[in-house]
Amino acid sequence: MSALDLAPEAHCAPGPLLTVDLAAVGANTRLFAARTGAAVMAVVKADGFGHGAVDLARTALANGATSLGVTSIEEALPLRAAGLCVPILSWLNPVDADLAAAVAADVDLAVPGRDHLEAVARAGGPAHIPHIHLHLDTGMARDGAAPSAWPGLCRAARRAEQQGLVRVVGIMGHLGCADDPADPCNATGRTRFAWGLETARAAGLRPGQRHLAATAATLTDPRSHHTVVRIGAGLVGIDPSGTTRLRPALTLTAPLVSVRRVRAGTTVGYSHTWTAPATTHLGLVPLGYADGLPRAASGRAHVLVRGLRRPVVGRISMDQVVVDLGGEVAVGETVTVFGPGDAGEPTVAEWAGWAGTIEHEIVTGIGPRVHRRLRAAPLRSLP
Ligand SMILES: *Cc1c(COP(=O)(O)O)cnc(C)c1O
């Protein structure tokens, strides 16, 4: 894609715009590749954390990642269809998902238990031996096999491997508290994973891909790296551990669609939660909670207008918000809702704070009405 051609606003729709800075993604990916001796799996689930799965995948692969990870098979198949020929792992599917489609497309599957193992084995054939990653629950009681079921799962997987029904290429776990490196839960998870690897080895398995760490553990704890690290949030500039400066990749803007002068005492929005204390100008921005502005940020959020932070006033509605502009501003002026922060605009991290949530929820929550545009080509040669 010649994304460099896409820069001028003139080519884009005039409404709300989400700009995705793939150069930032490239820089973040290179940082991770430099921080570890393990291979980097780029996690592009949830439409690439809201950045576009294929664009995120291509950019990460051009900058040091060597494989892709997603949640569901439905997320994996479009990556293959887009011509991405690297290993792709899908780790969370119902046992009756279209496993045969995954195997036919050479998508690796995580296996959290015996039922999945049998279903995956049935989905393959001599021409397409399924590649699987056994998934151990390393302490979240969420996905993955419980430790009590692990030795049996390893033995069954080894038998299936000897029968030519599957190939066990990986073993995975996941840490629940890696955003706080001091939490003892990390040591527990590491220990349980090490036990899981030994148990698999004792069963005769020799998987080359052994992976436990996601973004936070990769940045804070080399003992968790093993042979592959799975990086999602970090690619798009989110560091849950708060230890490393990464580059945010999203900028959300919208034009002011109207401006009105109001008198002191004017009440704004649903339930009249804000009253103008003095004469002012109010600007209308055509973005609301259906577009990803969290309603919980009502009364706290700010946006950047002409280089100044202005408060969002009244409740955030489904489709629109009102900004107290102070002085007069022309209709059509661009309002920056969030961005990397370089020009003083709020960041995704600030929006997350205003809404009492994490950055992940903001970036994955941008709605389908917002047009997307790429900034910079997904090439290694870019800064
Ligand atoms: C989302 C996810 C990741 C990526 O985690 P980040 O913290 O976003 O890097 C890794 N592994 C699994 C199993 C996941 O669900």
Short mmCIF file of C-alpha atoms and ligand atoms in Angstrom, two decimals:
data_model
loop_
_atom_site.label_atom_id
_atom_site.label_comp_id
_atom_site.label_asym_id
_atom_site.label_seq_id
_atom_site.Cartn_x
_atom_site.Cartn_y
_atom_site.Cartn_z
CA MET A 1 0.00 0.00 0.00
CA SER A 2 1.32 3.44 -0.85
CA ALA A 3 0.10 4.89 2.40
CA LEU A 4 2.26 7.97 2.01
CA ASP A 5 -0.24 9.21 -0.55
CA LEU A 6 -2.98 9.16 2.04
CA ALA A 7 -1.77 12.04 4.13
CA PRO A 8 -3.67 15.11 2.87
CA GLU A 9 -6.95 15.73 4.62
CA ALA A 10 -8.40 16.62 1.23
CA HIS A 11 -8.71 12.94 0.33
CA CYS A 12 -10.69 12.09 3.41
CA ALA A 13 -14.23 12.46 4.58
CA PRO A 14 -14.80 15.73 6.44
CA GLY A 15 -16.15 14.24 9.66
CA PRO A 16 -14.50 12.57 12.62
CA LEU A 17 -11.19 11.01 11.70
CA LEU A 18 -8.97 8.44 13.39
CA THR A 19 -5.40 8.73 12.16
CA VAL A 20 -3.20 5.67 12.62
CA ASP A 21 0.51 6.41 12.78
CA LEU A 22 2.17 3.25 11.50
CA ALA A 23 5.63 4.76 11.94
CA ALA A 24 4.91 4.76 15.68
CA VAL A 25 3.94 1.08 15.48
CA GLY A 26 7.18 0.37 13.62
CA ALA A 27 9.26 2.14 16.25
CA ASN A 28 7.48 0.34 19.09
CA THR A 29 7.99 -3.03 17.39
CA ARG A 30 11.71 -2.38 16.94
CA LEU A 31 11.98 -1.49 20.62
CA PHE A 32 10.52 -4.85 21.61
CA ALA A 33 12.67 -6.78 19.15
CA ALA A 34 15.74 -5.06 20.65
CA ARG A 35 14.66 -5.79 24.24
CA THR A 36 14.49 -9.56 23.92
CA GLY A 37 16.34 -12.47 22.43
CA ALA A 38 12.99 -14.21 21.95
CA ALA A 39 10.97 -14.04 18.75
CA VAL A 40 8.25 -11.38 18.73
CA MET A 41 4.70 -12.52 18.01
CA ALA A 42 2.58 -9.48 17.07
CA VAL A 43 -0.84 -9.77 18.70
CA VAL A 44 -3.34 -8.12 16.34
CA LYS A 45 -6.63 -9.22 17.94
CA ALA A 46 -9.65 -6.91 18.20
CA ASP A 47 -8.86 -5.37 14.80
CA GLY A 48 -5.31 -4.72 15.84
CA PHE A 49 -6.35 -3.05 19.11
CA GLY A 50 -8.53 -0.76 17.00
CA HIS A 51 -5.65 0.21 14.68
CA GLY A 52 -6.54 -2.13 11.78
CA ALA A 53 -5.40 -5.74 12.06
CA VAL A 54 -3.77 -6.07 8.64
CA ASP A 55 -1.99 -2.71 8.81
CA LEU A 56 -0.75 -3.45 12.32
CA ALA A 57 0.38 -6.93 11.28
CA ARG A 58 2.23 -5.77 8.16
CA THR A 59 3.95 -2.97 10.04
CA ALA A 60 5.01 -5.19 12.92
CA LEU A 61 6.30 -7.86 10.55
CA ALA A 62 8.32 -5.26 8.63
CA ASN A 63 9.95 -4.14 11.89
CA GLY A 64 11.03 -7.32 13.60
CA ALA A 65 7.98 -9.40 14.51
CA THR A 66 8.02 -12.87 12.99
CA SER A 67 4.57 -14.30 13.71
CA LEU A 68 1.02 -13.16 14.49
CA GLY A 69 -1.40 -13.93 17.29
CA VAL A 70 -5.16 -13.42 17.49
CA THR A 71 -8.00 -14.62 19.64
CA SER A 72 -10.40 -16.30 17.23
CA ILE A 73 -10.19 -18.19 13.94
CA GLU A 74 -12.44 -15.48 12.46
CA GLU A 75 -9.68 -13.01 13.20
CA ALA A 76 -6.97 -15.27 11.79
CA LEU A 77 -8.43 -16.08 8.36
CA PRO A 78 -8.51 -12.49 7.02
CA LEU A 79 -4.80 -12.17 7.82
CA ARG A 80 -4.10 -15.17 5.57
CA ALA A 81 -6.47 -13.79 2.95
CA ALA A 82 -4.46 -10.55 3.03
CA GLY A 83 -1.42 -12.54 1.97
CA LEU A 84 0.43 -12.69 5.27
CA CYS A 85 2.40 -15.93 5.07
CA VAL A 86 3.92 -16.07 8.56
CA PRO A 87 2.81 -18.37 11.40
CA ILE A 88 -0.53 -17.25 12.88
CA LEU A 89 -1.79 -18.52 16.23
CA SER A 90 -5.44 -18.38 17.29
CA TRP A 91 -5.85 -19.13 20.98
CA LEU A 92 -9.48 -18.95 21.98
CA ASN A 93 -12.22 -20.80 20.13
CA PRO A 94 -15.26 -22.85 21.06
CA VAL A 95 -14.64 -26.55 20.59
CA ASP A 96 -17.15 -26.58 17.72
CA ALA A 97 -15.54 -23.64 15.87
CA ASP A 98 -14.53 -24.11 12.23
CA LEU A 99 -11.25 -25.75 13.14
CA ALA A 100 -10.97 -27.36 9.70
CA ALA A 101 -10.93 -23.92 8.07
CA ALA A 102 -8.14 -22.90 10.42
CA VAL A 103 -6.10 -26.02 9.71
CA ALA A 104 -6.63 -25.67 5.95
CA ALA A 105 -5.32 -22.10 6.18
CA ASP A 106 -2.30 -23.21 8.23
CA VAL A 107 -3.48 -21.34 11.30
CA ASP A 108 -1.99 -22.75 14.49
CA LEU A 109 -4.47 -23.43 17.29
CA ALA A 110 -4.09 -23.25 21.03
CA VAL A 111 -5.42 -26.29 22.84
CA PRO A 112 -6.63 -25.81 26.43
CA GLY A 113 -7.94 -29.33 27.04
CA ARG A 114 -8.65 -32.84 25.83
CA ASP A 115 -11.91 -31.95 24.06
CA HIS A 116 -10.15 -29.35 21.96
CA LEU A 117 -7.28 -31.73 21.27
CA GLU A 118 -9.66 -34.34 19.88
CA ALA A 119 -11.60 -31.78 17.83
CA VAL A 120 -8.42 -30.32 16.34
CA ALA A 121 -7.06 -33.78 15.53
CA ARG A 122 -10.32 -34.58 13.71
CA ALA A 123 -10.12 -31.29 11.78
CA GLY A 124 -6.79 -32.25 10.20
CA GLY A 125 -5.73 -34.89 7.73
CA PRO A 126 -2.53 -36.32 6.28
CA ALA A 127 -2.16 -33.30 3.98
CA HIS A 128 -2.74 -30.85 6.81
CA ILE A 129 -1.43 -31.89 10.18
CA PRO A 130 -2.68 -29.32 12.70
CA HIS A 131 0.01 -27.35 14.51
CA ILE A 132 -0.99 -26.80 18.11
CA HIS A 133 0.15 -24.86 21.16
CA LEU A 134 -0.84 -26.47 24.44
CA HIS A 135 -2.20 -23.77 26.75
CA LEU A 136 -1.55 -23.99 30.48
CA ASP A 137 -3.43 -21.80 32.96
CA THR A 138 -0.56 -20.14 34.81
CA GLY A 139 -2.73 -18.52 37.44
CA MET A 140 -5.69 -16.59 36.03
CA ALA A 141 -8.37 -19.30 36.16
CA ARG A 142 -9.42 -18.10 32.75
CA ASP A 143 -8.26 -19.84 29.58
CA GLY A 144 -5.87 -22.79 29.47
CA ALA A 145 -5.72 -26.19 31.15
CA ALA A 146 -5.81 -26.34 34.93
CA PRO A 147 -2.58 -27.80 36.38
CA SER A 148 -4.48 -30.90 37.47
CA ALA A 149 -5.41 -31.59 33.84
CA TRP A 150 -2.00 -30.67 32.38
CA PRO A 151 -0.05 -33.95 32.66
CA GLY A 152 -2.94 -35.84 31.07
CA LEU A 153 -3.24 -33.27 28.30
CA CYS A 154 0.49 -33.49 27.58
CA ARG A 155 0.38 -37.29 27.39
CA ALA A 156 -2.67 -37.25 25.12
CA ALA A 157 -1.06 -34.65 22.87
CA ARG A 158 2.09 -36.75 22.63
CA ARG A 159 0.05 -39.82 21.66
CA ALA A 160 -1.78 -37.79 18.99
CA GLU A 161 1.56 -36.53 17.75
CA GLN A 162 2.94 -40.06 17.49
CA GLN A 163 -0.15 -41.06 15.52
CA GLY A 164 0.52 -38.21 13.09
CA LEU A 165 -2.68 -36.40 14.06
CA VAL A 166 -1.15 -33.17 15.39
CA ARG A 167 2.22 -31.48 15.84
CA VAL A 168 2.81 -29.79 19.18
CA VAL A 169 4.81 -26.72 18.14
CA GLY A 170 4.22 -24.55 21.20
CA ILE A 171 3.33 -24.23 24.86
CA MET A 172 1.77 -21.06 26.21
CA GLY A 173 0.81 -19.47 29.50
CA HIS A 174 -0.26 -15.95 30.45
CA LEU A 175 0.56 -13.76 33.45
CA GLY A 176 -2.25 -12.00 35.28
CA CYS A 177 -0.30 -9.40 37.26
CA ALA A 178 2.60 -8.44 34.99
CA ASP A 179 1.56 -4.77 35.04
CA ASP A 180 2.91 -4.78 38.62
CA PRO A 181 6.35 -6.45 38.47
CA ALA A 182 6.52 -6.58 42.29
CA ASP A 183 3.39 -8.72 42.58
CA PRO A 184 4.27 -12.24 43.81
CA CYS A 185 1.71 -13.59 41.34
CA ASN A 186 4.40 -13.17 38.65
CA ALA A 187 6.79 -15.57 40.35
CA THR A 188 3.95 -18.04 40.86
CA GLY A 189 3.08 -17.83 37.17
CA ARG A 190 6.70 -18.26 36.09
CA THR A 191 7.12 -21.25 38.36
CA ARG A 192 3.95 -22.88 37.16
CA PHE A 193 4.99 -22.35 33.54
CA ALA A 194 8.41 -23.89 34.19
CA TRP A 195 6.66 -26.87 35.74
CA GLY A 196 4.38 -27.06 32.70
CA LEU A 197 7.38 -27.15 30.36
CA GLU A 198 9.07 -29.91 32.40
CA THR A 199 5.88 -31.92 32.45
CA ALA A 200 5.54 -31.59 28.66
CA ARG A 201 9.14 -32.63 28.21
CA ALA A 202 8.65 -35.65 30.44
CA ALA A 203 5.73 -36.62 28.19
CA GLY A 204 8.08 -36.55 25.21
CA LEU A 205 7.03 -33.20 23.74
CA ARG A 206 9.70 -30.89 22.26
CA PRO A 207 7.88 -27.70 21.23
CA GLY A 208 10.14 -24.92 19.96
CA GLN A 209 7.77 -22.08 20.82
CA ARG A 210 7.48 -21.54 24.56
CA HIS A 211 5.69 -18.32 25.45
CA LEU A 212 4.48 -16.69 28.63
CA ALA A 213 5.18 -12.95 28.42
CA ALA A 214 2.99 -10.24 26.90
CA THR A 215 3.88 -6.53 26.77
CA ALA A 216 4.39 -5.81 30.47
CA ALA A 217 6.43 -8.90 31.33
CA THR A 218 8.55 -8.47 28.21
CA LEU A 219 9.47 -4.97 29.38
CA THR A 220 10.06 -5.81 33.02
CA ASP A 221 11.13 -9.43 33.42
CA PRO A 222 13.53 -11.25 31.06
CA ARG A 223 12.98 -14.47 33.05
CA SER A 224 9.53 -14.65 31.47
CA HIS A 225 10.68 -14.37 27.85
CA HIS A 226 11.40 -18.02 26.93
CA THR A 227 11.52 -18.39 23.10
CA VAL A 228 8.58 -16.19 22.03
CA VAL A 229 6.97 -13.06 23.49
CA ARG A 230 3.42 -12.02 22.55
CA ILE A 231 3.17 -8.26 22.10
CA GLY A 232 -0.14 -6.49 21.57
CA ALA A 233 -0.62 -3.32 23.60
CA GLY A 234 3.04 -2.40 23.29
CA LEU A 235 2.87 -2.30 19.50
CA VAL A 236 0.31 0.48 19.72
CA GLY A 237 2.13 2.42 22.41
CA ILE A 238 0.51 1.11 25.57
CA ASP A 239 2.78 -0.06 28.40
CA PRO A 240 0.69 -1.55 31.22
CA SER A 241 3.79 -1.61 33.46
CA GLY A 242 4.34 2.14 33.12
CA THR A 243 8.09 1.62 32.84
CA THR A 244 8.85 2.37 29.21
CA ARG A 245 8.18 5.28 26.92
CA LEU A 246 6.36 3.94 23.87
CA ARG A 247 4.81 5.90 21.05
CA PRO A 248 0.98 6.14 20.90
CA ALA A 249 -0.27 5.63 17.36
CA LEU A 250 -3.80 7.06 17.33
CA THR A 251 -5.05 10.61 16.87
CA LEU A 252 -8.78 11.27 17.00
CA THR A 253 -10.05 14.54 15.55
CA ALA A 254 -13.40 16.01 14.54
CA PRO A 255 -14.60 19.32 13.17
CA LEU A 256 -16.72 21.73 15.16
CA VAL A 257 -20.09 21.43 13.47
CA SER A 258 -21.62 24.43 15.21
CA VAL A 259 -20.72 27.19 17.63
CA ARG A 260 -23.18 29.18 19.71
CA ARG A 261 -22.87 32.04 22.12
CA VAL A 262 -24.77 31.41 25.36
CA ARG A 263 -25.55 33.42 28.45
CA ALA A 264 -24.73 32.63 32.06
CA GLY A 265 -27.23 30.10 33.38
CA THR A 266 -27.54 28.12 30.14
CA THR A 267 -27.76 24.42 30.92
CA VAL A 268 -26.13 21.81 28.67
CA GLY A 269 -27.02 18.28 27.64
CA TYR A 270 -28.97 15.43 29.23
CA SER A 271 -29.96 16.03 32.83
CA HIS A 272 -28.48 19.53 32.66
CA THR A 273 -25.38 18.49 34.54
CA TRP A 274 -23.51 21.67 33.56
CA THR A 275 -24.60 25.28 33.71
CA ALA A 276 -22.65 28.09 32.07
CA PRO A 277 -21.25 30.29 34.86
CA ALA A 278 -20.83 33.22 32.51
CA THR A 279 -21.35 34.18 28.91
CA THR A 280 -19.36 31.81 26.71
CA HIS A 281 -19.22 30.04 23.36
CA LEU A 282 -20.17 26.38 23.14
CA GLY A 283 -18.92 24.14 20.33
CA LEU A 284 -20.61 20.99 19.12
CA VAL A 285 -18.38 17.99 18.29
CA PRO A 286 -20.01 15.07 16.42
CA LEU A 287 -18.55 12.27 18.53
CA GLY A 288 -20.16 10.44 21.41
CA TYR A 289 -20.06 7.22 23.33
CA ALA A 290 -21.13 5.24 20.25
CA ASP A 291 -17.88 6.44 18.73
CA GLY A 292 -15.80 5.46 21.73
CA LEU A 293 -15.83 8.53 23.95
CA PRO A 294 -16.56 6.92 27.31
CA ARG A 295 -19.65 8.42 28.96
CA ALA A 296 -17.97 7.91 32.32
CA ALA A 297 -15.53 10.68 31.35
CA SER A 298 -18.39 13.24 31.43
CA GLY A 299 -17.47 16.21 33.61
CA ARG A 300 -13.73 15.49 33.44
CA ALA A 301 -12.72 15.19 29.79
CA HIS A 302 -10.95 17.90 27.80
CA VAL A 303 -10.12 18.35 24.12
CA LEU A 304 -7.64 20.54 22.29
CA VAL A 305 -9.02 23.47 20.30
CA ARG A 306 -6.61 25.88 18.61
CA GLY A 307 -3.78 24.80 20.89
CA LEU A 308 -5.78 25.15 24.11
CA ARG A 309 -7.38 22.52 26.30
CA ARG A 310 -11.10 23.14 26.62
CA PRO A 311 -13.50 21.19 28.84
CA VAL A 312 -16.18 18.86 27.54
CA VAL A 313 -19.30 20.09 29.37
CA GLY A 314 -22.51 18.27 30.21
CA ARG A 315 -23.03 14.57 29.64
CA ILE A 316 -21.29 12.80 26.80
CA SER A 317 -24.19 11.77 24.53
CA MET A 318 -24.30 8.85 22.12
CA ASP A 319 -23.41 10.95 19.09
CA GLN A 320 -22.14 14.30 20.29
CA VAL A 321 -20.43 16.32 22.96
CA VAL A 322 -20.41 20.02 23.79
CA VAL A 323 -17.17 21.87 24.46
CA ASP A 324 -16.89 25.14 26.38
CA LEU A 325 -14.77 27.13 23.94
CA GLY A 326 -14.49 30.23 26.08
CA GLY A 327 -14.08 32.66 23.20
CA GLU A 328 -15.41 32.44 19.70
CA VAL A 329 -14.00 29.78 17.38
CA ALA A 330 -14.97 29.25 13.73
CA VAL A 331 -17.24 26.41 12.71
CA GLY A 332 -15.14 23.75 10.99
CA GLU A 333 -12.16 24.23 13.30
CA THR A 334 -10.51 20.86 14.02
CA VAL A 335 -10.86 19.59 17.56
CA THR A 336 -8.30 17.02 18.75
CA VAL A 337 -9.87 14.55 21.15
CA PHE A 338 -6.68 12.63 21.77
CA GLY A 339 -3.28 12.04 20.24
CA PRO A 340 0.31 11.36 21.25
CA GLY A 341 0.31 14.57 23.30
CA ASP A 342 2.95 16.43 21.31
CA ALA A 343 0.84 19.55 20.81
CA GLY A 344 -0.68 19.50 24.27
CA GLU A 345 -3.67 17.41 23.25
CA PRO A 346 -5.02 14.85 25.73
CA THR A 347 -3.65 11.34 25.40
CA VAL A 348 -5.48 8.04 25.39
CA ALA A 349 -4.01 7.48 28.85
CA GLU A 350 -5.69 10.68 30.11
CA TRP A 351 -9.05 9.64 28.62
CA ALA A 352 -8.66 6.27 30.31
CA GLY A 353 -8.00 8.04 33.61
CA TRP A 354 -11.06 10.29 33.21
CA ALA A 355 -13.20 7.24 32.53
CA GLY A 356 -11.70 5.05 35.26
CA THR A 357 -10.49 2.46 32.77
CA ILE A 358 -7.34 1.37 30.92
CA GLU A 359 -5.97 2.60 27.59
CA HIS A 360 -6.80 -0.73 25.93
CA GLU A 361 -10.52 -0.10 26.39
CA ILE A 362 -10.29 3.35 24.78
CA VAL A 363 -8.34 2.27 21.67
CA THR A 364 -10.46 -0.81 21.05
CA GLY A 365 -13.68 1.12 21.57
CA ILE A 366 -13.59 3.56 18.65
CA GLY A 367 -16.82 2.99 16.75
CA PRO A 368 -17.35 2.15 13.08
CA ARG A 369 -18.69 5.60 12.19
CA VAL A 370 -15.25 7.13 12.58
CA HIS A 371 -13.27 7.18 9.32
CA ARG A 372 -9.74 5.85 9.51
CA ARG A 373 -6.69 7.13 7.75
CA LEU A 374 -3.11 5.92 7.74
CA ARG A 375 -0.18 8.18 8.37
CA ALA A 376 3.19 6.97 7.01
CA ALA A 377 3.94 3.75 5.23
CA PRO A 378 4.50 0.50 7.12
CA LEU A 379 8.09 0.23 6.01
CA ARG A 380 11.27 -0.34 7.93
CA SER A 381 12.96 2.63 6.26
CA LEU A 382 10.66 5.12 7.96
CA PRO A 383 11.85 6.91 11.11
C1 LIG B 1 -4.11 -9.98 24.39
C2 LIG B 1 -3.19 -11.06 24.71
C3 LIG B 1 -1.80 -10.85 24.61
C4 LIG B 1 -1.20 -9.50 24.34
O1 LIG B 1 -1.12 -8.84 25.58
P1 LIG B 1 -0.56 -7.35 25.66
O2 LIG B 1 -0.46 -7.05 27.10
O3 LIG B 1 -1.58 -6.52 24.97
O4 LIG B 1 0.74 -7.33 24.96
C5 LIG B 1 -0.98 -11.93 24.82
N1 LIG B 1 -1.48 -13.14 25.12
C6 LIG B 1 -2.79 -13.38 25.24
C7 LIG B 1 -3.25 -14.74 25.57
C8 LIG B 1 -3.69 -12.34 25.05
O5 LIG B 1 -5.00 -12.57 25.18
#
